[in-house]
Structure formats: C-alpha cells, structure tokens
C-alpha cells in the first residue's frame, strides 16, 4: 500500500484519484521501523515557530550515502509518530502549516538509505481520461506482492546491494502508469517510488533535475500503479529499496493562539 510522501518538494504527483478508487489504496502507516533507543548523532533537527500556528523545521547531516530523510511528528511525547514527508537529500527544510492552536508538536527525522533501480523514461498520451478509460477499471493500481518477482534477496544493511532490477513502466491511460520490478532485498523496510519531472521553465539545476520520492510501499511490494497530474506528461521514474536509520534528536514546540483570534 502507499501513502503520499511529499508536499514541499517540486513536481508533486496527485495520488487522490488512486486513493478514491477503493480501500486497497487507502493511506497506510509508514513501513516498519527499527526500534532504536539512541538518537542518531549524524542528523541535527531544529524548529522555530514562524507564526502562531506555523512551524518551520531545518536540519543538517545525514552522512555520506544518505538517500534522503523521513520527517515525522507526534502530539504526544510517547507517540505514535505520523509521517509528514519522505524528502530527497537536497531538501533541508520543511514548513508544517496551519496547526492546531495551543498544542505541543514533537518532531524527529530519520535518514533513509538504499539502492535504486535504473530509471525509466515515461511519455504519457496527450489529453485527459476518456470515457473508455474511466470505465475500464483500475485493478492495476493497488500495490501487490507477486512471488514471481521476488528473488531470494540480499541484506541491504550489511552489503549495500539488493537494488530492484527489471524496473518497467506500462502506460495504462493518459494519466496512469503501472510499475513493476524485481525485489532483490531481504531486509528492506519499504520501497520508494521516485520521479524526476521536467519543470515547465526548462531549467536544468539540481533541484529541477533531481529525483524526489512520490509514493512509499510496504516491504515485498513489486507492482503498483500511479495517477499523475494532467500536466505531467513526461518524466523519469525509479524505485528504491530502503532501510531507516536511528531517529534524530526530538524537537518540541507549542503553537500559540489561532491566527484568527
């Protein structure tokens, strides 16, 4: 199953249609995470309240080889923590806006690492969904675990190997793509689908050209569909098997009175 994984990073893909198509695509909890008591000394998280109900988060670190960061929050010191966003390594800040007034928020960060598949380029047909597309069904959208696309597996943590292979993209309609891959890892905590969508301005900076997570899937998943924005007709995609590091320091901030008062 998948959950939205970013809001602040560029070229966001719309998952709302997929979520509306049935319970198999409902948002789910983040994949299982290791239970580690000590905070990671490699990631330092800071927070500041920029309005009564807006909190800005900043961080540094992650260490060489970090593939990105998972940002989480809770309203109780003991948790449970909720996923805010999976973010690419170039992103080092995040705004959490329009929060509940007079509430204490707890934040932590985890680095994620793991190898990615080779990317594939996708060009979707022009236009939007036709009546035939809408009536054809979307049974290809839910994330699946196909034993035929699961290898014996190699441990990511000890070998750094186990990248997904055989990554393929099949265009299903004007805004739909089915992705499949071979799961070669034995200890992944999930898979991240990442995209690189050309900016309309045609820029070629790191931010424009870099991959960013767009969906997260449970361990052992090797097939999933995606609904894109109508404007996102071209892009490159890849899938990453990942594990999570220890949590960073926890920062706590209490919101003020509502900005409406």
mmCIF file of C-alpha atoms in Angstrom:
data_model
loop_
_atom_site.group_PDB
_atom_site.id
_atom_site.type_symbol
_atom_site.label_atom_id
_atom_site.label_comp_id
_atom_site.label_asym_id
_atom_site.label_seq_id
_atom_site.Cartn_x
_atom_site.Cartn_y
_atom_site.Cartn_z
ATOM 1 C CA UNK A 1 0.000 0.000 0.000
ATOM 2 C CA UNK A 2 1.121 3.556 -0.438
ATOM 3 C CA UNK A 3 0.927 6.923 1.238
ATOM 4 C CA UNK A 4 1.694 10.393 -0.073
ATOM 5 C CA UNK A 5 5.277 11.197 0.713
ATOM 6 C CA UNK A 6 5.904 14.781 -0.178
ATOM 7 C CA UNK A 7 4.252 18.136 -0.398
ATOM 8 C CA UNK A 8 7.041 20.722 -0.391
ATOM 9 C CA UNK A 9 9.313 19.091 -2.973
ATOM 10 C CA UNK A 10 8.771 20.026 -6.637
ATOM 11 C CA UNK A 11 6.751 18.122 -9.244
ATOM 12 C CA UNK A 12 4.233 16.554 -6.873
ATOM 13 C CA UNK A 13 2.087 13.781 -8.270
ATOM 14 C CA UNK A 14 -1.608 13.502 -7.475
ATOM 15 C CA UNK A 15 -2.492 10.374 -5.500
ATOM 16 C CA UNK A 16 -6.018 11.453 -4.609
ATOM 17 C CA UNK A 17 -7.699 9.652 -7.518
ATOM 18 C CA UNK A 18 -5.894 6.468 -6.651
ATOM 19 C CA UNK A 19 -6.919 6.756 -3.015
ATOM 20 C CA UNK A 20 -10.541 7.264 -4.051
ATOM 21 C CA UNK A 21 -10.694 4.072 -6.053
ATOM 22 C CA UNK A 22 -11.003 1.705 -3.128
ATOM 23 C CA UNK A 23 -9.809 0.632 0.332
ATOM 24 C CA UNK A 24 -6.825 -1.213 -1.136
ATOM 25 C CA UNK A 25 -5.306 2.185 -1.879
ATOM 26 C CA UNK A 26 -6.048 3.887 1.427
ATOM 27 C CA UNK A 27 -3.237 5.693 3.195
ATOM 28 C CA UNK A 28 -1.359 3.340 5.475
ATOM 29 C CA UNK A 29 1.178 3.529 8.255
ATOM 30 C CA UNK A 30 4.816 4.030 7.431
ATOM 31 C CA UNK A 31 6.668 0.749 6.845
ATOM 32 C CA UNK A 32 8.058 -0.975 9.896
ATOM 33 C CA UNK A 33 10.921 0.896 11.510
ATOM 34 C CA UNK A 34 13.751 -0.396 13.669
ATOM 35 C CA UNK A 35 13.396 0.189 17.376
ATOM 36 C CA UNK A 36 16.435 2.161 18.391
ATOM 37 C CA UNK A 37 16.714 3.959 21.704
ATOM 38 C CA UNK A 38 19.652 6.230 20.944
ATOM 39 C CA UNK A 39 19.255 9.232 18.688
ATOM 40 C CA UNK A 40 21.435 9.456 15.605
ATOM 41 C CA UNK A 41 24.335 11.896 16.121
ATOM 42 C CA UNK A 42 24.562 12.362 12.334
ATOM 43 C CA UNK A 43 21.294 14.287 11.956
ATOM 44 C CA UNK A 44 20.541 17.520 13.814
ATOM 45 C CA UNK A 45 16.968 18.870 13.677
ATOM 46 C CA UNK A 46 15.897 22.405 14.632
ATOM 47 C CA UNK A 47 12.467 24.045 14.725
ATOM 48 C CA UNK A 48 11.077 27.556 15.017
ATOM 49 C CA UNK A 49 7.557 28.942 15.203
ATOM 50 C CA UNK A 50 7.126 31.459 12.395
ATOM 51 C CA UNK A 51 3.504 32.296 13.227
ATOM 52 C CA UNK A 52 1.119 31.216 15.998
ATOM 53 C CA UNK A 53 0.208 28.082 14.013
ATOM 54 C CA UNK A 54 3.133 27.586 11.572
ATOM 55 C CA UNK A 55 6.338 25.703 12.415
ATOM 56 C CA UNK A 56 9.468 25.677 10.251
ATOM 57 C CA UNK A 57 11.893 22.762 10.527
ATOM 58 C CA UNK A 58 15.557 22.782 9.461
ATOM 59 C CA UNK A 59 18.225 20.110 9.594
ATOM 60 C CA UNK A 60 21.731 19.206 8.594
ATOM 61 C CA UNK A 61 23.636 15.990 8.392
ATOM 62 C CA UNK A 62 22.677 12.509 7.359
ATOM 63 C CA UNK A 63 26.148 11.329 6.487
ATOM 64 C CA UNK A 64 27.682 10.118 3.212
ATOM 65 C CA UNK A 65 25.430 7.844 1.196
ATOM 66 C CA UNK A 66 22.192 9.159 2.675
ATOM 67 C CA UNK A 67 19.395 8.753 0.143
ATOM 68 C CA UNK A 68 17.015 11.159 1.866
ATOM 69 C CA UNK A 69 15.123 11.826 5.089
ATOM 70 C CA UNK A 70 11.830 10.824 6.658
ATOM 71 C CA UNK A 71 10.224 13.609 8.717
ATOM 72 C CA UNK A 72 7.701 12.582 11.394
ATOM 73 C CA UNK A 73 5.619 14.318 14.074
ATOM 74 C CA UNK A 74 3.549 13.448 17.127
ATOM 75 C CA UNK A 75 1.357 15.405 19.542
ATOM 76 C CA UNK A 76 2.378 13.184 22.459
ATOM 77 C CA UNK A 77 5.953 12.665 23.617
ATOM 78 C CA UNK A 78 5.425 8.892 23.618
ATOM 79 C CA UNK A 79 3.995 8.881 20.090
ATOM 80 C CA UNK A 80 2.731 7.426 17.889
ATOM 81 C CA UNK A 81 4.596 9.377 15.233
ATOM 82 C CA UNK A 82 2.940 10.227 11.911
ATOM 83 C CA UNK A 83 4.772 10.575 8.590
ATOM 84 C CA UNK A 84 4.972 14.149 7.337
ATOM 85 C CA UNK A 85 7.138 13.583 4.284
ATOM 86 C CA UNK A 86 9.835 11.494 2.630
ATOM 87 C CA UNK A 87 12.303 14.037 1.269
ATOM 88 C CA UNK A 88 15.266 13.896 -1.135
ATOM 89 C CA UNK A 89 18.725 14.614 0.326
ATOM 90 C CA UNK A 90 18.926 18.112 -1.202
ATOM 91 C CA UNK A 91 15.915 19.277 0.866
ATOM 92 C CA UNK A 92 16.910 20.523 4.329
ATOM 93 C CA UNK A 93 13.817 22.421 5.479
ATOM 94 C CA UNK A 94 10.066 21.928 5.760
ATOM 95 C CA UNK A 95 7.138 24.112 6.822
ATOM 96 C CA UNK A 96 4.341 22.485 8.860
ATOM 97 C CA UNK A 97 1.489 24.984 8.440
ATOM 98 C CA UNK A 98 -1.963 25.707 9.883
ATOM 99 C CA UNK A 99 -1.535 23.629 13.033
ATOM 100 C CA UNK A 100 -3.897 23.195 15.951
ATOM 101 C CA UNK A 101 -3.542 26.147 18.338
ATOM 102 C CA UNK A 102 -2.081 25.703 21.817
ATOM 103 C CA UNK A 103 -0.797 22.220 21.024
ATOM 104 C CA UNK A 104 2.691 20.789 21.563
ATOM 105 C CA UNK A 105 4.211 19.156 18.487
ATOM 106 C CA UNK A 106 7.140 16.744 18.636
ATOM 107 C CA UNK A 107 9.325 16.250 15.531
ATOM 108 C CA UNK A 108 12.050 13.819 14.605
ATOM 109 C CA UNK A 109 13.981 12.934 11.466
ATOM 110 C CA UNK A 110 15.337 9.639 10.119
ATOM 111 C CA UNK A 111 17.810 9.211 7.308
ATOM 112 C CA UNK A 112 16.929 6.510 4.801
ATOM 113 C CA UNK A 113 19.427 4.668 2.625
ATOM 114 C CA UNK A 114 19.253 2.023 -0.037
ATOM 115 C CA UNK A 115 19.960 1.339 -3.703
ATOM 116 C CA UNK A 116 17.669 2.434 -6.515
ATOM 117 C CA UNK A 117 16.804 0.755 -9.780
ATOM 118 C CA UNK A 118 17.850 2.103 -13.145
ATOM 119 C CA UNK A 119 15.422 4.858 -14.183
ATOM 120 C CA UNK A 120 12.925 4.573 -16.997
ATOM 121 C CA UNK A 121 11.537 7.450 -19.044
ATOM 122 C CA UNK A 122 7.772 7.672 -19.496
ATOM 123 C CA UNK A 123 5.772 9.712 -22.011
ATOM 124 C CA UNK A 124 2.014 9.725 -21.483
ATOM 125 C CA UNK A 125 -0.561 10.287 -24.243
ATOM 126 C CA UNK A 126 -1.876 13.834 -24.681
ATOM 127 C CA UNK A 127 -5.197 14.855 -23.201
ATOM 128 C CA UNK A 128 -7.096 13.534 -20.217
ATOM 129 C CA UNK A 129 -9.050 10.427 -19.321
ATOM 130 C CA UNK A 130 -11.570 9.272 -21.901
ATOM 131 C CA UNK A 131 -14.913 7.692 -21.039
ATOM 132 C CA UNK A 132 -13.420 4.342 -22.042
ATOM 133 C CA UNK A 133 -10.511 4.892 -19.636
ATOM 134 C CA UNK A 134 -12.867 5.678 -16.767
ATOM 135 C CA UNK A 135 -14.999 2.603 -17.488
ATOM 136 C CA UNK A 136 -12.089 0.213 -17.940
ATOM 137 C CA UNK A 137 -11.432 -0.251 -14.233
ATOM 138 C CA UNK A 138 -8.273 0.380 -12.269
ATOM 139 C CA UNK A 139 -7.446 -3.023 -10.838
ATOM 140 C CA UNK A 140 -3.796 -2.380 -11.774
ATOM 141 C CA UNK A 141 -3.488 0.476 -9.264
ATOM 142 C CA UNK A 142 -3.221 -1.346 -5.900
ATOM 143 C CA UNK A 143 0.242 -2.279 -4.672
ATOM 144 C CA UNK A 144 0.860 -6.023 -4.982
ATOM 145 C CA UNK A 145 3.338 -8.665 -3.876
ATOM 146 C CA UNK A 146 3.967 -11.087 -6.740
ATOM 147 C CA UNK A 147 6.109 -14.103 -5.721
ATOM 148 C CA UNK A 148 7.367 -14.421 -9.303
ATOM 149 C CA UNK A 149 9.083 -11.038 -8.956
ATOM 150 C CA UNK A 150 10.759 -11.811 -5.628
ATOM 151 C CA UNK A 151 14.348 -13.077 -5.538
ATOM 152 C CA UNK A 152 15.950 -14.850 -2.534
ATOM 153 C CA UNK A 153 17.245 -11.421 -1.530
ATOM 154 C CA UNK A 154 20.380 -9.773 -0.170
ATOM 155 C CA UNK A 155 20.617 -7.729 3.056
ATOM 156 C CA UNK A 156 20.712 -4.005 2.364
ATOM 157 C CA UNK A 157 22.225 -3.081 5.709
ATOM 158 C CA UNK A 158 25.315 -5.288 5.519
ATOM 159 C CA UNK A 159 26.004 -5.416 1.776
ATOM 160 C CA UNK A 160 24.522 -2.254 0.268
ATOM 161 C CA UNK A 161 23.363 -4.479 -2.575
ATOM 162 C CA UNK A 162 19.855 -5.628 -3.406
ATOM 163 C CA UNK A 163 18.752 -2.840 -5.738
ATOM 164 C CA UNK A 164 15.470 -3.531 -7.554
ATOM 165 C CA UNK A 165 16.016 -4.787 -11.093
ATOM 166 C CA UNK A 166 13.828 -5.211 -14.138
ATOM 167 C CA UNK A 167 12.021 -1.956 -13.399
ATOM 168 C CA UNK A 168 9.339 -1.389 -16.041
ATOM 169 C CA UNK A 169 6.631 1.187 -16.682
ATOM 170 C CA UNK A 170 3.477 0.429 -18.653
ATOM 171 C CA UNK A 171 1.225 3.322 -19.704
ATOM 172 C CA UNK A 172 -2.367 2.422 -18.818
ATOM 173 C CA UNK A 173 -4.058 5.636 -19.937
ATOM 174 C CA UNK A 174 -3.465 9.379 -20.304
ATOM 175 C CA UNK A 175 -2.666 9.808 -16.582
ATOM 176 C CA UNK A 176 -1.964 6.283 -15.378
ATOM 177 C CA UNK A 177 1.242 4.233 -15.153
ATOM 178 C CA UNK A 178 1.792 0.682 -13.881
ATOM 179 C CA UNK A 179 5.246 -0.025 -12.429
ATOM 180 C CA UNK A 180 6.717 -3.482 -11.825
ATOM 181 C CA UNK A 181 10.125 -4.570 -10.532
ATOM 182 C CA UNK A 182 12.107 -7.470 -9.115
ATOM 183 C CA UNK A 183 12.556 -7.376 -5.325
ATOM 184 C CA UNK A 184 16.164 -8.386 -4.620
ATOM 185 C CA UNK A 185 16.444 -7.286 -0.966
ATOM 186 C CA UNK A 186 15.862 -9.392 2.138
ATOM 187 C CA UNK A 187 15.611 -6.706 4.832
ATOM 188 C CA UNK A 188 14.029 -3.660 3.182
ATOM 189 C CA UNK A 189 11.653 -1.582 5.284
ATOM 190 C CA UNK A 190 9.814 -0.492 2.198
ATOM 191 C CA UNK A 191 10.138 0.808 -1.344
ATOM 192 C CA UNK A 192 10.091 4.412 -2.530
ATOM 193 C CA UNK A 193 8.868 5.345 -5.983
ATOM 194 C CA UNK A 194 10.849 8.393 -7.094
ATOM 195 C CA UNK A 195 10.259 10.714 -10.033
ATOM 196 C CA UNK A 196 12.030 13.440 -11.933
ATOM 197 C CA UNK A 197 9.519 15.619 -13.775
ATOM 198 C CA UNK A 198 10.843 18.335 -16.137
ATOM 199 C CA UNK A 199 9.959 21.832 -14.993
ATOM 200 C CA UNK A 200 7.849 23.855 -17.419
ATOM 201 C CA UNK A 201 10.513 26.550 -17.334
ATOM 202 C CA UNK A 202 13.030 24.101 -18.777
ATOM 203 C CA UNK A 203 15.658 24.680 -16.081
ATOM 204 C CA UNK A 204 18.486 22.228 -15.551
ATOM 205 C CA UNK A 205 19.549 22.995 -11.972
ATOM 206 C CA UNK A 206 19.998 20.242 -9.383
ATOM 207 C CA UNK A 207 16.547 20.963 -7.964
ATOM 208 C CA UNK A 208 14.961 20.671 -11.400
ATOM 209 C CA UNK A 209 16.791 17.519 -12.409
ATOM 210 C CA UNK A 210 16.926 15.593 -9.132
ATOM 211 C CA UNK A 211 14.671 12.664 -8.245
ATOM 212 C CA UNK A 212 12.198 13.033 -5.365
ATOM 213 C CA UNK A 213 10.007 10.438 -3.601
ATOM 214 C CA UNK A 214 6.353 10.370 -4.665
ATOM 215 C CA UNK A 215 4.993 7.181 -3.054
ATOM 216 C CA UNK A 216 6.032 4.671 -0.413
ATOM 217 C CA UNK A 217 5.170 0.964 -0.387
ATOM 218 C CA UNK A 218 5.375 -1.815 2.163
ATOM 219 C CA UNK A 219 8.173 -4.409 2.130
ATOM 220 C CA UNK A 220 7.948 -7.121 -0.566
ATOM 221 C CA UNK A 221 5.747 -4.999 -2.871
ATOM 222 C CA UNK A 222 6.864 -5.285 -6.511
ATOM 223 C CA UNK A 223 3.935 -3.881 -8.510
ATOM 224 C CA UNK A 224 1.970 -0.637 -8.142
ATOM 225 C CA UNK A 225 0.130 1.931 -10.228
ATOM 226 C CA UNK A 226 0.307 5.704 -10.126
ATOM 227 C CA UNK A 227 -2.018 8.511 -11.230
ATOM 228 C CA UNK A 228 -0.195 11.657 -12.377
ATOM 229 C CA UNK A 229 -1.198 15.261 -12.831
ATOM 230 C CA UNK A 230 -2.543 16.059 -16.324
ATOM 231 C CA UNK A 231 0.423 18.392 -16.848
ATOM 232 C CA UNK A 232 2.997 15.712 -16.037
ATOM 233 C CA UNK A 233 3.158 14.001 -19.404
ATOM 234 C CA UNK A 234 6.892 13.270 -19.354
ATOM 235 C CA UNK A 235 9.164 12.122 -16.591
ATOM 236 C CA UNK A 236 11.761 9.661 -15.366
ATOM 237 C CA UNK A 237 10.956 7.157 -12.621
ATOM 238 C CA UNK A 238 12.858 4.709 -10.468
ATOM 239 C CA UNK A 239 12.190 2.587 -7.376
ATOM 240 C CA UNK A 240 14.380 2.357 -4.276
ATOM 241 C CA UNK A 241 14.602 -0.366 -1.635
ATOM 242 C CA UNK A 242 15.361 1.361 1.663
ATOM 243 C CA UNK A 243 16.122 0.960 5.339
ATOM 244 C CA UNK A 244 15.760 3.613 8.024
ATOM 245 C CA UNK A 245 18.425 4.914 10.360
ATOM 246 C CA UNK A 246 18.122 5.872 14.004
ATOM 247 C CA UNK A 247 15.910 8.865 14.850
ATOM 248 C CA UNK A 248 17.443 12.279 15.267
ATOM 249 C CA UNK A 249 17.040 14.466 18.304
ATOM 250 C CA UNK A 250 13.412 15.310 19.067
ATOM 251 C CA UNK A 251 12.378 18.968 18.959
ATOM 252 C CA UNK A 252 9.236 20.268 20.666
ATOM 253 C CA UNK A 253 7.280 23.440 20.068
ATOM 254 C CA UNK A 254 3.895 24.608 21.308
ATOM 255 C CA UNK A 255 1.668 26.587 18.975
ATOM 256 C CA UNK A 256 0.053 29.818 20.060
ATOM 257 C CA UNK A 257 -3.489 31.032 19.812
ATOM 258 C CA UNK A 258 -5.176 30.761 16.445
ATOM 259 C CA UNK A 259 -4.229 33.460 13.970
ATOM 260 C CA UNK A 260 -7.966 34.181 13.606
ATOM 261 C CA UNK A 261 -8.199 35.493 17.179
#
